[in-house]
mmCIF file of C-alpha atoms in Angstrom:
data_model
loop_
_atom_site.group_PDB
_atom_site.id
_atom_site.type_symbol
_atom_site.label_atom_id
_atom_site.label_comp_id
_atom_site.label_asym_id
_atom_site.label_seq_id
_atom_site.Cartn_x
_atom_site.Cartn_y
_atom_site.Cartn_z
ATOM 1 C CA MET Y 1 -102.538 146.725 -112.377
ATOM 2 C CA PRO Y 2 -104.960 144.201 -110.969
ATOM 3 C CA ASP Y 3 -106.678 141.823 -113.285
ATOM 4 C CA LEU Y 4 -104.333 142.693 -116.085
ATOM 5 C CA LEU Y 5 -102.747 139.635 -117.516
ATOM 6 C CA TYR Y 6 -102.656 138.537 -121.094
ATOM 7 C CA PRO Y 7 -102.773 134.720 -121.113
ATOM 8 C CA SER Y 8 -101.500 133.320 -124.383
ATOM 9 C CA ASN Y 9 -104.588 131.182 -124.944
ATOM 10 C CA GLU Y 10 -107.062 134.049 -124.907
ATOM 11 C CA THR Y 11 -105.066 137.017 -126.161
ATOM 12 C CA ALA Y 12 -104.458 138.210 -129.705
ATOM 13 C CA LEU Y 13 -102.006 140.761 -131.030
ATOM 14 C CA LEU Y 14 -103.557 142.586 -133.983
ATOM 15 C CA VAL Y 15 -100.946 144.154 -136.257
ATOM 16 C CA MET Y 16 -102.724 146.654 -138.454
ATOM 17 C CA ASP Y 17 -101.716 147.656 -141.949
ATOM 18 C CA PRO Y 18 -98.007 146.735 -141.836
ATOM 19 C CA TYR Y 19 -97.402 147.704 -145.459
ATOM 20 C CA ASN Y 20 -94.330 149.259 -147.012
ATOM 21 C CA ASP Y 21 -96.445 152.268 -147.977
ATOM 22 C CA PHE Y 22 -96.853 153.037 -144.271
ATOM 23 C CA LEU Y 23 -93.725 151.679 -142.624
ATOM 24 C CA SER Y 24 -90.866 151.750 -145.132
ATOM 25 C CA GLU Y 25 -88.840 154.710 -146.286
ATOM 26 C CA GLY Y 26 -90.104 155.638 -149.741
ATOM 27 C CA GLY Y 27 -93.628 154.372 -148.981
ATOM 28 C CA LYS Y 28 -96.483 156.661 -150.010
ATOM 29 C CA LEU Y 29 -97.525 157.469 -146.443
ATOM 30 C CA TYR Y 30 -94.191 157.010 -144.697
ATOM 31 C CA ASP Y 31 -93.411 160.714 -144.518
ATOM 32 C CA ARG Y 32 -96.828 161.393 -142.989
ATOM 33 C CA ILE Y 33 -96.190 159.087 -140.029
ATOM 34 C CA LYS Y 34 -92.406 159.385 -139.730
ATOM 35 C CA ASP Y 35 -92.249 162.151 -137.124
ATOM 36 C CA VAL Y 36 -94.792 160.582 -134.799
ATOM 37 C CA ALA Y 37 -93.237 157.148 -135.306
ATOM 38 C CA GLN Y 38 -89.837 158.473 -134.273
ATOM 39 C CA THR Y 39 -91.232 160.400 -131.325
ATOM 40 C CA VAL Y 40 -92.903 157.348 -129.774
ATOM 41 C CA GLY Y 41 -90.341 154.774 -130.903
ATOM 42 C CA LEU Y 42 -92.827 152.900 -133.094
ATOM 43 C CA PHE Y 43 -90.392 150.672 -134.956
ATOM 44 C CA ASP Y 44 -88.502 149.427 -131.913
ATOM 45 C CA ASN Y 45 -91.703 148.913 -129.965
ATOM 46 C CA LEU Y 46 -93.376 147.021 -132.805
ATOM 47 C CA ARG Y 47 -90.309 144.782 -133.028
ATOM 48 C CA GLU Y 48 -90.375 144.132 -129.291
ATOM 49 C CA ILE Y 49 -94.082 143.500 -128.942
ATOM 50 C CA THR Y 50 -94.377 141.161 -131.932
ATOM 51 C CA LYS Y 51 -91.314 139.233 -130.783
ATOM 52 C CA ALA Y 52 -92.554 138.972 -127.208
ATOM 53 C CA ALA Y 53 -96.035 137.900 -128.298
ATOM 54 C CA ARG Y 54 -94.707 135.134 -130.526
ATOM 55 C CA SER Y 55 -92.280 133.930 -127.892
ATOM 56 C CA VAL Y 56 -95.015 133.378 -125.285
ATOM 57 C CA GLY Y 57 -97.392 131.857 -127.816
ATOM 58 C CA ILE Y 58 -99.806 134.750 -128.249
ATOM 59 C CA GLN Y 59 -101.477 134.458 -131.644
ATOM 60 C CA VAL Y 60 -100.595 137.249 -134.063
ATOM 61 C CA PHE Y 61 -103.252 138.425 -136.514
ATOM 62 C CA ILE Y 62 -102.316 140.659 -139.419
ATOM 63 C CA VAL Y 63 -105.192 143.049 -140.116
ATOM 64 C CA PRO Y 64 -104.601 144.545 -143.550
ATOM 65 C CA HIS Y 65 -106.173 147.558 -145.193
ATOM 66 C CA HIS Y 66 -107.717 147.200 -148.631
ATOM 67 C CA ARG Y 67 -105.063 147.105 -151.364
ATOM 68 C CA SER Y 68 -105.888 149.528 -154.182
ATOM 69 C CA HIS Y 69 -106.888 148.258 -157.589
ATOM 70 C CA GLU Y 70 -107.908 150.168 -160.697
ATOM 71 C CA GLY Y 71 -111.588 151.030 -160.659
ATOM 72 C CA ASP Y 72 -112.086 150.016 -157.035
ATOM 73 C CA TYR Y 73 -114.719 152.552 -156.221
ATOM 74 C CA GLY Y 74 -116.108 152.967 -159.730
ATOM 75 C CA ASN Y 75 -119.805 152.667 -159.034
ATOM 76 C CA TRP Y 76 -119.790 153.257 -155.294
ATOM 77 C CA LYS Y 77 -122.651 155.434 -154.156
ATOM 78 C CA HIS Y 78 -121.116 156.974 -151.067
ATOM 79 C CA LYS Y 79 -117.358 157.327 -151.177
ATOM 80 C CA ASN Y 80 -115.967 159.240 -148.222
ATOM 81 C CA PRO Y 81 -113.049 161.667 -148.556
ATOM 82 C CA THR Y 82 -110.563 158.985 -147.514
ATOM 83 C CA HIS Y 83 -111.838 156.606 -150.195
ATOM 84 C CA VAL Y 84 -111.352 159.386 -152.738
ATOM 85 C CA VAL Y 85 -107.787 160.096 -151.630
ATOM 86 C CA SER Y 86 -106.859 156.394 -151.419
ATOM 87 C CA ASP Y 87 -108.184 155.900 -154.913
ATOM 88 C CA ARG Y 88 -106.135 158.835 -156.190
ATOM 89 C CA LEU Y 89 -102.919 157.878 -154.383
ATOM 90 C CA LYS Y 90 -103.431 154.142 -154.964
ATOM 91 C CA THR Y 91 -102.178 153.393 -151.485
ATOM 92 C CA PHE Y 92 -101.084 149.803 -150.836
ATOM 93 C CA ALA Y 93 -101.633 149.102 -154.529
ATOM 94 C CA ALA Y 94 -101.988 145.419 -155.321
ATOM 95 C CA GLY Y 95 -98.958 144.015 -157.116
ATOM 96 C CA THR Y 96 -96.635 146.867 -156.078
ATOM 97 C CA TRP Y 97 -93.919 147.188 -153.437
ATOM 98 C CA GLY Y 98 -96.073 149.635 -151.428
ATOM 99 C CA GLY Y 99 -98.779 146.995 -151.080
ATOM 100 C CA GLU Y 100 -96.329 144.365 -149.851
ATOM 101 C CA TRP Y 101 -95.626 143.743 -146.168
ATOM 102 C CA HIS Y 102 -92.826 145.592 -144.471
ATOM 103 C CA PRO Y 103 -90.102 142.928 -144.179
ATOM 104 C CA ASP Y 104 -90.033 143.087 -140.372
ATOM 105 C CA PHE Y 105 -93.720 143.439 -139.582
ATOM 106 C CA GLY Y 106 -95.610 141.241 -142.015
ATOM 107 C CA PRO Y 107 -96.884 137.755 -141.232
ATOM 108 C CA HIS Y 108 -94.654 134.971 -139.932
ATOM 109 C CA PRO Y 109 -95.502 131.302 -140.398
ATOM 110 C CA GLY Y 110 -98.390 130.536 -138.029
ATOM 111 C CA ASP Y 111 -99.805 134.056 -138.034
ATOM 112 C CA VAL Y 112 -103.358 134.562 -139.225
ATOM 113 C CA VAL Y 113 -103.852 137.003 -142.087
ATOM 114 C CA ILE Y 114 -107.321 138.531 -141.884
ATOM 115 C CA LYS Y 115 -109.212 139.648 -144.959
ATOM 116 C CA GLU Y 116 -108.658 143.215 -146.076
ATOM 117 C CA HIS Y 117 -110.839 145.928 -144.559
ATOM 118 C CA TRP Y 118 -112.224 148.578 -146.895
ATOM 119 C CA SER Y 119 -112.172 151.601 -144.652
ATOM 120 C CA GLN Y 120 -111.115 151.742 -141.019
ATOM 121 C CA SER Y 121 -112.480 148.939 -138.877
ATOM 122 C CA GLY Y 122 -110.727 145.604 -139.147
ATOM 123 C CA PHE Y 123 -114.031 143.981 -138.154
ATOM 124 C CA ALA Y 124 -116.170 145.537 -140.881
ATOM 125 C CA ASN Y 125 -116.790 143.284 -143.871
ATOM 126 C CA THR Y 126 -114.006 140.862 -142.889
ATOM 127 C CA ASP Y 127 -113.526 137.547 -141.076
ATOM 128 C CA LEU Y 128 -111.811 139.073 -138.039
ATOM 129 C CA ASN Y 129 -114.600 138.370 -135.550
ATOM 130 C CA GLU Y 130 -114.982 134.801 -136.807
ATOM 131 C CA GLN Y 131 -111.232 134.175 -136.611
ATOM 132 C CA LEU Y 132 -110.950 135.604 -133.099
ATOM 133 C CA ARG Y 133 -113.887 133.557 -131.824
ATOM 134 C CA GLN Y 134 -112.588 130.389 -133.414
ATOM 135 C CA HIS Y 135 -109.256 130.957 -131.676
ATOM 136 C CA GLY Y 136 -110.959 131.571 -128.334
ATOM 137 C CA VAL Y 137 -109.706 135.124 -128.116
ATOM 138 C CA GLU Y 138 -111.073 137.368 -125.348
ATOM 139 C CA LYS Y 139 -108.494 140.145 -125.331
ATOM 140 C CA ILE Y 140 -107.246 142.063 -128.333
ATOM 141 C CA ILE Y 141 -104.140 144.234 -128.337
ATOM 142 C CA LEU Y 142 -104.006 146.731 -131.179
ATOM 143 C CA VAL Y 143 -100.753 147.912 -132.737
ATOM 144 C CA GLY Y 144 -99.727 149.365 -136.093
ATOM 145 C CA LEU Y 145 -101.330 152.085 -138.183
ATOM 146 C CA ARG Y 146 -103.057 154.445 -137.747
ATOM 147 C CA ALA Y 147 -103.957 155.327 -134.179
ATOM 148 C CA ASN Y 148 -107.066 157.462 -134.616
ATOM 149 C CA THR Y 149 -108.483 155.828 -137.736
ATOM 150 C CA CYS Y 150 -108.061 152.072 -138.267
ATOM 151 C CA LEU Y 151 -106.971 151.237 -134.723
ATOM 152 C CA GLU Y 152 -109.627 153.394 -133.117
ATOM 153 C CA SER Y 153 -112.441 152.033 -135.274
ATOM 154 C CA THR Y 154 -111.276 148.464 -134.726
ATOM 155 C CA GLY Y 155 -111.104 149.138 -130.987
ATOM 156 C CA ARG Y 156 -114.572 150.673 -130.936
ATOM 157 C CA PHE Y 157 -116.038 147.747 -132.910
ATOM 158 C CA GLY Y 158 -114.191 145.196 -130.790
ATOM 159 C CA MET Y 159 -115.525 146.651 -127.548
ATOM 160 C CA GLU Y 160 -119.098 146.512 -128.889
ATOM 161 C CA LEU Y 161 -118.546 142.856 -129.768
ATOM 162 C CA GLY Y 162 -117.533 142.088 -126.189
ATOM 163 C CA TYR Y 163 -113.758 141.902 -126.516
ATOM 164 C CA HIS Y 164 -111.366 143.313 -123.950
ATOM 165 C CA VAL Y 165 -109.559 146.047 -125.895
ATOM 166 C CA THR Y 166 -106.018 147.287 -125.256
ATOM 167 C CA LEU Y 167 -104.445 150.268 -127.008
ATOM 168 C CA VAL Y 168 -100.657 150.550 -126.963
ATOM 169 C CA LYS Y 169 -99.787 154.194 -127.198
ATOM 170 C CA ASP Y 170 -96.156 153.793 -128.286
ATOM 171 C CA ALA Y 171 -96.673 150.914 -130.745
ATOM 172 C CA THR Y 172 -98.767 152.960 -133.150
ATOM 173 C CA ALA Y 173 -98.476 156.250 -135.010
ATOM 174 C CA SER Y 174 -100.550 158.753 -136.911
ATOM 175 C CA PHE Y 175 -100.091 161.918 -138.931
ATOM 176 C CA SER Y 176 -99.676 164.235 -135.926
ATOM 177 C CA MET Y 177 -99.208 164.158 -132.172
ATOM 178 C CA GLU Y 178 -102.604 165.847 -131.933
ATOM 179 C CA GLU Y 179 -104.155 162.752 -133.501
ATOM 180 C CA MET Y 180 -102.256 160.564 -131.025
ATOM 181 C CA HIS Y 181 -103.575 162.677 -128.179
ATOM 182 C CA ALA Y 182 -107.122 162.378 -129.544
ATOM 183 C CA ALA Y 183 -106.794 158.601 -129.774
ATOM 184 C CA HIS Y 184 -105.222 157.887 -126.389
ATOM 185 C CA GLU Y 185 -106.235 160.741 -124.104
ATOM 186 C CA VAL Y 186 -109.606 161.934 -125.407
ATOM 187 C CA ASN Y 187 -111.452 159.067 -127.100
ATOM 188 C CA GLY Y 188 -109.670 155.907 -125.972
ATOM 189 C CA PRO Y 189 -110.647 156.267 -122.301
ATOM 190 C CA MET Y 190 -114.325 156.097 -123.298
ATOM 191 C CA PHE Y 191 -114.162 152.715 -125.035
ATOM 192 C CA ALA Y 192 -110.866 150.914 -124.358
ATOM 193 C CA HIS Y 193 -110.243 148.620 -121.414
ATOM 194 C CA GLU Y 194 -106.551 149.443 -121.151
ATOM 195 C CA ILE Y 195 -104.282 152.087 -122.666
ATOM 196 C CA LEU Y 196 -100.688 151.047 -121.981
ATOM 197 C CA THR Y 197 -97.092 151.255 -123.150
ATOM 198 C CA THR Y 198 -95.308 148.438 -124.950
ATOM 199 C CA ARG Y 199 -93.294 147.680 -121.814
ATOM 200 C CA GLU Y 200 -96.433 147.448 -119.657
ATOM 201 C CA VAL Y 201 -98.160 145.146 -122.115
ATOM 202 C CA ILE Y 202 -95.197 142.816 -122.495
ATOM 203 C CA SER Y 203 -94.732 142.539 -118.739
ATOM 204 C CA ASN Y 204 -98.264 141.151 -118.564
ATOM 205 C CA PHE Y 205 -97.834 138.480 -121.230
ATOM 206 C CA VAL Y 206 -98.106 134.991 -119.761
ATOM 207 C CA THR Y 207 -97.925 131.578 -121.357
ATOM 208 C CA ALA Y 208 -101.085 129.693 -120.482
ATOM 209 C CA ALA Y 209 -100.441 126.516 -118.560
ATOM 210 C CA MET F 1 -127.902 171.740 -153.634
ATOM 211 C CA ARG F 2 -130.719 169.858 -151.894
ATOM 212 C CA ILE F 3 -128.779 166.631 -151.561
ATOM 213 C CA TYR F 4 -130.916 164.898 -148.952
ATOM 214 C CA PRO F 5 -133.871 163.231 -150.716
ATOM 215 C CA THR F 6 -136.721 162.815 -148.235
ATOM 216 C CA ASP F 7 -137.252 159.159 -149.028
ATOM 217 C CA ARG F 8 -133.603 158.185 -148.657
ATOM 218 C CA THR F 9 -132.510 160.351 -145.718
ATOM 219 C CA ALA F 10 -132.927 159.910 -141.982
ATOM 220 C CA LEU F 11 -132.215 162.133 -139.017
ATOM 221 C CA LEU F 12 -130.777 160.132 -136.126
ATOM 222 C CA ILE F 13 -131.243 161.752 -132.726
ATOM 223 C CA VAL F 14 -128.792 160.148 -130.313
ATOM 224 C CA ASP F 15 -129.645 159.802 -126.603
ATOM 225 C CA PRO F 16 -132.266 162.546 -126.168
ATOM 226 C CA TYR F 17 -132.876 161.729 -122.498
ATOM 227 C CA ASN F 18 -133.725 164.138 -119.732
ATOM 228 C CA ASP F 19 -130.489 163.145 -118.011
ATOM 229 C CA PHE F 20 -128.563 164.673 -120.910
ATOM 230 C CA MET F 21 -130.794 167.340 -122.345
ATOM 231 C CA THR F 22 -132.970 168.725 -119.581
ATOM 232 C CA LYS F 23 -131.971 171.030 -116.757
ATOM 233 C CA GLY F 24 -131.678 168.934 -113.609
ATOM 234 C CA GLY F 25 -130.602 165.838 -115.545
ATOM 235 C CA LYS F 26 -127.621 163.915 -114.202
ATOM 236 C CA LEU F 27 -125.387 164.785 -117.147
ATOM 237 C CA PHE F 28 -126.893 168.102 -118.160
ATOM 238 C CA GLU F 29 -124.159 170.116 -116.456
ATOM 239 C CA ALA F 30 -121.498 167.909 -118.034
ATOM 240 C CA ILE F 31 -122.509 168.908 -121.555
ATOM 241 C CA LYS F 32 -123.700 172.447 -120.811
ATOM 242 C CA ASP F 33 -120.489 174.252 -121.767
ATOM 243 C CA THR F 34 -120.167 172.740 -125.192
ATOM 244 C CA ALA F 35 -123.929 172.923 -125.733
ATOM 245 C CA GLU F 36 -123.967 176.642 -125.011
ATOM 246 C CA SER F 37 -120.885 177.347 -127.052
ATOM 247 C CA VAL F 38 -122.455 175.983 -130.248
ATOM 248 C CA ASN F 39 -126.051 176.878 -129.427
ATOM 249 C CA PHE F 40 -126.859 173.176 -129.459
ATOM 250 C CA PHE F 41 -130.433 173.186 -128.165
ATOM 251 C CA ASP F 42 -131.661 175.924 -130.501
ATOM 252 C CA ASN F 43 -129.995 174.239 -133.442
ATOM 253 C CA LEU F 44 -131.531 170.909 -132.541
ATOM 254 C CA ARG F 45 -134.955 172.546 -132.387
ATOM 255 C CA ARG F 46 -134.529 174.057 -135.840
ATOM 256 C CA ILE F 47 -133.160 170.891 -137.409
ATOM 257 C CA ILE F 48 -135.892 168.669 -135.996
ATOM 258 C CA LYS F 49 -138.626 171.069 -137.015
ATOM 259 C CA GLU F 50 -137.423 171.470 -140.595
ATOM 260 C CA VAL F 51 -136.625 167.817 -141.053
ATOM 261 C CA ARG F 52 -140.091 166.837 -139.914
ATOM 262 C CA ALA F 53 -141.677 169.463 -142.130
ATOM 263 C CA ALA F 54 -139.753 168.104 -145.104
ATOM 264 C CA GLY F 55 -140.992 164.581 -144.414
ATOM 265 C CA ILE F 56 -137.597 163.100 -143.599
ATOM 266 C CA SER F 57 -137.648 160.067 -141.279
ATOM 267 C CA VAL F 58 -136.619 160.613 -137.686
ATOM 268 C CA LEU F 59 -135.089 157.775 -135.687
ATOM 269 C CA ILE F 60 -134.349 157.941 -131.988
ATOM 270 C CA LEU F 61 -131.178 156.112 -130.893
ATOM 271 C CA PRO F 62 -131.406 155.592 -127.151
ATOM 272 C CA HIS F 63 -128.536 154.611 -124.919
ATOM 273 C CA HIS F 64 -128.954 151.643 -122.607
ATOM 274 C CA ARG F 65 -131.137 152.621 -119.651
ATOM 275 C CA SER F 66 -129.445 151.600 -116.412
ATOM 276 C CA HIS F 67 -131.061 149.137 -114.057
ATOM 277 C CA GLU F 68 -130.033 146.761 -111.261
ATOM 278 C CA HIS F 69 -127.766 143.810 -112.120
ATOM 279 C CA GLU F 70 -127.363 144.939 -115.702
ATOM 280 C CA PHE F 71 -123.669 144.041 -115.893
ATOM 281 C CA ASP F 72 -123.744 141.002 -113.610
ATOM 282 C CA ASN F 73 -121.276 138.371 -114.814
ATOM 283 C CA TRP F 74 -119.944 140.519 -117.628
ATOM 284 C CA LYS F 75 -116.385 139.537 -118.478
ATOM 285 C CA HIS F 76 -115.068 142.742 -119.970
ATOM 286 C CA MET F 77 -116.737 145.924 -118.797
ATOM 287 C CA THR F 78 -114.766 148.998 -119.781
ATOM 288 C CA PRO F 79 -113.454 151.356 -117.086
ATOM 289 C CA PHE F 80 -115.844 153.936 -118.506
ATOM 290 C CA GLN F 81 -118.811 151.593 -117.989
ATOM 291 C CA LYS F 82 -117.641 150.720 -114.478
ATOM 292 C CA ALA F 83 -117.266 154.362 -113.544
ATOM 293 C CA GLY F 84 -120.760 155.064 -114.851
ATOM 294 C CA VAL F 85 -122.553 152.418 -112.813
ATOM 295 C CA PRO F 86 -122.963 154.460 -109.592
ATOM 296 C CA LEU F 87 -124.366 157.349 -111.613
ATOM 297 C CA LYS F 88 -127.296 155.274 -112.880
ATOM 298 C CA ALA F 89 -127.664 157.436 -115.944
ATOM 299 C CA PHE F 90 -130.937 157.137 -117.888
ATOM 300 C CA GLU F 91 -132.278 154.887 -115.183
ATOM 301 C CA VAL F 92 -135.296 152.793 -116.055
ATOM 302 C CA GLY F 93 -138.474 154.061 -114.455
ATOM 303 C CA THR F 94 -137.075 157.480 -113.561
ATOM 304 C CA TRP F 95 -137.478 160.934 -115.072
ATOM 305 C CA GLY F 96 -133.826 160.952 -116.178
ATOM 306 C CA GLY F 97 -134.418 157.877 -118.317
ATOM 307 C CA GLU F 98 -137.397 159.419 -120.065
ATOM 308 C CA PHE F 99 -137.051 161.291 -123.314
ATOM 309 C CA ASN F 100 -136.768 165.039 -123.327
ATOM 310 C CA GLU F 101 -140.155 166.365 -124.430
ATOM 311 C CA GLU F 102 -138.876 168.420 -127.316
ATOM 312 C CA PHE F 103 -136.154 166.143 -128.612
ATOM 313 C CA GLY F 104 -137.647 162.727 -127.976
ATOM 314 C CA PRO F 105 -139.883 160.755 -130.330
ATOM 315 C CA GLN F 106 -143.039 162.122 -131.927
ATOM 316 C CA LYS F 107 -145.776 160.072 -133.482
ATOM 317 C CA GLY F 108 -144.414 158.287 -136.539
ATOM 318 C CA ASP F 109 -140.776 158.332 -135.425
ATOM 319 C CA VAL F 110 -138.862 155.091 -135.109
ATOM 320 C CA VAL F 111 -137.443 154.308 -131.694
ATOM 321 C CA VAL F 112 -134.500 152.002 -132.272
ATOM 322 C CA GLN F 113 -133.410 149.444 -129.683
ATOM 323 C CA GLU F 114 -131.136 150.683 -126.920
ATOM 324 C CA HIS F 115 -127.396 150.486 -127.553
ATOM 325 C CA TRP F 116 -125.163 149.182 -124.764
ATOM 326 C CA ALA F 117 -122.088 151.265 -125.248
ATOM 327 C CA GLN F 118 -121.475 153.783 -128.015
ATOM 328 C CA SER F 119 -122.550 152.685 -131.461
ATOM 329 C CA GLY F 120 -126.242 152.874 -132.261
ATOM 330 C CA PHE F 121 -125.654 150.056 -134.767
ATOM 331 C CA ALA F 122 -124.075 147.598 -132.338
ATOM 332 C CA ASN F 123 -126.467 144.985 -130.948
ATOM 333 C CA THR F 124 -129.555 146.882 -132.138
ATOM 334 C CA ASP F 125 -132.025 146.933 -135.045
ATOM 335 C CA LEU F 126 -130.782 150.234 -136.481
ATOM 336 C CA ASP F 127 -129.303 148.818 -139.697
ATOM 337 C CA LEU F 128 -132.456 146.769 -140.309
ATOM 338 C CA GLN F 129 -134.727 149.742 -139.670
ATOM 339 C CA LEU F 130 -132.756 151.948 -142.054
ATOM 340 C CA ARG F 131 -132.506 149.362 -144.819
ATOM 341 C CA GLN F 132 -136.203 148.501 -144.636
ATOM 342 C CA ARG F 133 -136.967 152.151 -145.231
ATOM 343 C CA GLY F 134 -134.490 152.481 -148.098
ATOM 344 C CA ILE F 135 -132.410 155.006 -146.192
ATOM 345 C CA GLU F 136 -128.984 155.771 -147.655
ATOM 346 C CA LYS F 137 -128.039 158.998 -145.940
ATOM 347 C CA ILE F 138 -127.904 159.453 -142.194
ATOM 348 C CA ILE F 139 -127.608 162.785 -140.399
ATOM 349 C CA LEU F 140 -126.451 162.480 -136.793
ATOM 350 C CA VAL F 141 -127.339 164.889 -134.007
ATOM 351 C CA GLY F 142 -127.455 164.707 -130.227
ATOM 352 C CA VAL F 143 -124.848 163.541 -127.703
ATOM 353 C CA ILE F 144 -121.969 162.710 -127.188
ATOM 354 C CA ALA F 145 -120.080 163.999 -130.243
ATOM 355 C CA ASN F 146 -116.916 161.938 -129.820
ATOM 356 C CA SER F 147 -118.431 158.797 -128.316
ATOM 357 C CA CYS F 148 -121.936 157.683 -129.332
ATOM 358 C CA ILE F 149 -122.225 159.913 -132.377
ATOM 359 C CA GLU F 150 -118.714 159.147 -133.562
ATOM 360 C CA SER F 151 -119.056 155.384 -133.124
ATOM 361 C CA THR F 152 -122.464 155.332 -134.804
ATOM 362 C CA ALA F 153 -121.039 157.346 -137.666
ATOM 363 C CA ARG F 154 -117.955 155.136 -138.022
ATOM 364 C CA PHE F 155 -120.144 152.017 -138.056
ATOM 365 C CA GLY F 156 -122.570 153.605 -140.514
ATOM 366 C CA MET F 157 -119.808 154.462 -142.942
ATOM 367 C CA GLU F 158 -118.537 150.864 -142.843
ATOM 368 C CA LEU F 159 -122.065 149.664 -143.626
ATOM 369 C CA GLY F 160 -122.186 151.838 -146.730
ATOM 370 C CA TYR F 161 -124.291 154.735 -145.515
ATOM 371 C CA HIS F 162 -123.607 158.333 -146.459
ATOM 372 C CA VAL F 163 -122.793 159.941 -143.121
ATOM 373 C CA THR F 164 -123.345 163.590 -142.189
ATOM 374 C CA LEU F 165 -122.138 165.151 -138.937
ATOM 375 C CA VAL F 166 -123.499 168.467 -137.702
ATOM 376 C CA ARG F 167 -120.807 170.342 -135.828
ATOM 377 C CA ASP F 168 -123.224 172.584 -133.930
ATOM 378 C CA GLY F 169 -125.943 169.948 -133.615
ATOM 379 C CA ALA F 170 -124.066 167.918 -131.020
ATOM 380 C CA ALA F 171 -122.504 168.379 -127.606
ATOM 381 C CA ALA F 172 -119.742 166.672 -125.615
ATOM 382 C CA PHE F 173 -118.111 166.553 -122.207
ATOM 383 C CA SER F 174 -115.367 168.974 -123.310
ATOM 384 C CA HIS F 175 -114.481 171.394 -126.073
ATOM 385 C CA GLU F 176 -111.596 169.104 -126.871
ATOM 386 C CA GLY F 177 -114.080 166.272 -127.438
ATOM 387 C CA MET F 178 -115.913 168.449 -129.965
ATOM 388 C CA HIS F 179 -112.657 169.379 -131.691
ATOM 389 C CA VAL F 180 -111.610 165.737 -131.967
ATOM 390 C CA ALA F 181 -114.989 164.682 -133.315
ATOM 391 C CA PHE F 182 -115.412 167.333 -135.987
ATOM 392 C CA ASN F 183 -111.905 168.503 -136.881
ATOM 393 C CA ILE F 184 -109.608 165.537 -136.319
ATOM 394 C CA ASN F 185 -111.501 162.268 -136.742
ATOM 395 C CA GLY F 186 -114.682 163.223 -138.596
ATOM 396 C CA PRO F 187 -112.831 164.294 -141.745
ATOM 397 C CA THR F 188 -111.220 160.826 -141.995
ATOM 398 C CA TYR F 189 -114.497 158.926 -142.341
ATOM 399 C CA ALA F 190 -117.575 161.181 -142.644
ATOM 400 C CA HIS F 191 -118.973 162.152 -146.024
ATOM 401 C CA SER F 192 -120.045 165.578 -144.909
ATOM 402 C CA ILE F 193 -119.530 167.778 -141.845
ATOM 403 C CA LEU F 194 -121.890 170.737 -141.804
ATOM 404 C CA THR F 195 -123.242 173.494 -139.620
ATOM 405 C CA THR F 196 -126.969 173.629 -138.937
ATOM 406 C CA GLU F 197 -127.251 176.513 -141.392
ATOM 407 C CA GLU F 198 -125.488 174.566 -144.117
ATOM 408 C CA LEU F 199 -127.545 171.467 -143.417
ATOM 409 C CA LEU F 200 -130.877 173.277 -143.585
ATOM 410 C CA ALA F 201 -129.921 174.761 -146.943
ATOM 411 C CA LYS F 202 -129.578 171.219 -148.252
ATOM 412 C CA ILE F 203 -132.797 169.814 -146.803
ATOM 413 C CA PRO F 204 -135.720 169.679 -149.221
ATOM 414 C CA VAL F 205 -138.269 172.408 -148.682
ATOM 415 C CA ALA F 206 -141.634 171.097 -147.520
ATOM 416 C CA ALA F 207 -144.040 170.791 -150.416
#
């Protein structure tokens, strides 16, 4: 793997949507991701990669999905089907347990919590690009939920903005292995710079001198 | 229901270059299978004709045309971009980098700035051009279903546009790419995914 190092001073780990509704038993979407999560070892890999990143000094950014409120989409002109379902299910509802961070994967002191994204891309209508530039970030590593929606859109946007984009195929999950295949084998190779495993990523972490 | 008002709808034709859409083009063979399987070229002809007749705006979204030294000193080219360099797709000053006669711009169309990678919105004037015209609904056709069309559609949705994909008005490098675009990912973000037939039934009839 030539040219593949993640120096702590120009790399960011983006942890997407680490809410109880996604990652904790009893969460509204937990059963939808559970099988894939178990198959790829999501929980162990997320633990390892966040721990390794923090220990070498790689900045962790939490990239949270919009938390549902009553009347969120009331007068929206063009709701898409996902907006409609989120509104009905009240996923990650503000002020509820489902909209709180999973105890293991939410922000630690020193992490940066980005503004909530409304749909899929963590860059759209948020401060993510500003925060990354201010921190001197060149390379973004995407982990969390969900592989072919939020992570893929954030990866596609990030590439267009000039970032080096890494997908980690066993530190994410989705609703089916077919979606994982779409994200990492079909679409990812056309926009991502690297598509790696947790172990491969961690072995390339380096503390900048 | 005719849900595409002429003054608020635009047809976006993505990458209608000879290299993609004309026999002998560098990537024509690469999309031929999927194009044939959905009758892409005939559908594109019908859509463009009816859309123009109805008075709906047409915008051309051209991919970056390759030329010497284009990526010199770039920090983070993707492997896909690197692999594409020797191909010189849509090369400036060559036939392959010209628009296909049928599917390229006609008088009155808007030719948007070239996009570098996938999204027609990224680093171009597309959003400005649409907003200035009061466009709210975008209909995407052309190539490639799961790269340029999908990224443009994902960006458009985030910007608040109503996004329509046309499952037989696009082509890709593989049938799997088509399946991913229209059956797996499209339903998570697009407002509508139609066939050409379904789309034309919703386009206003020319006065």
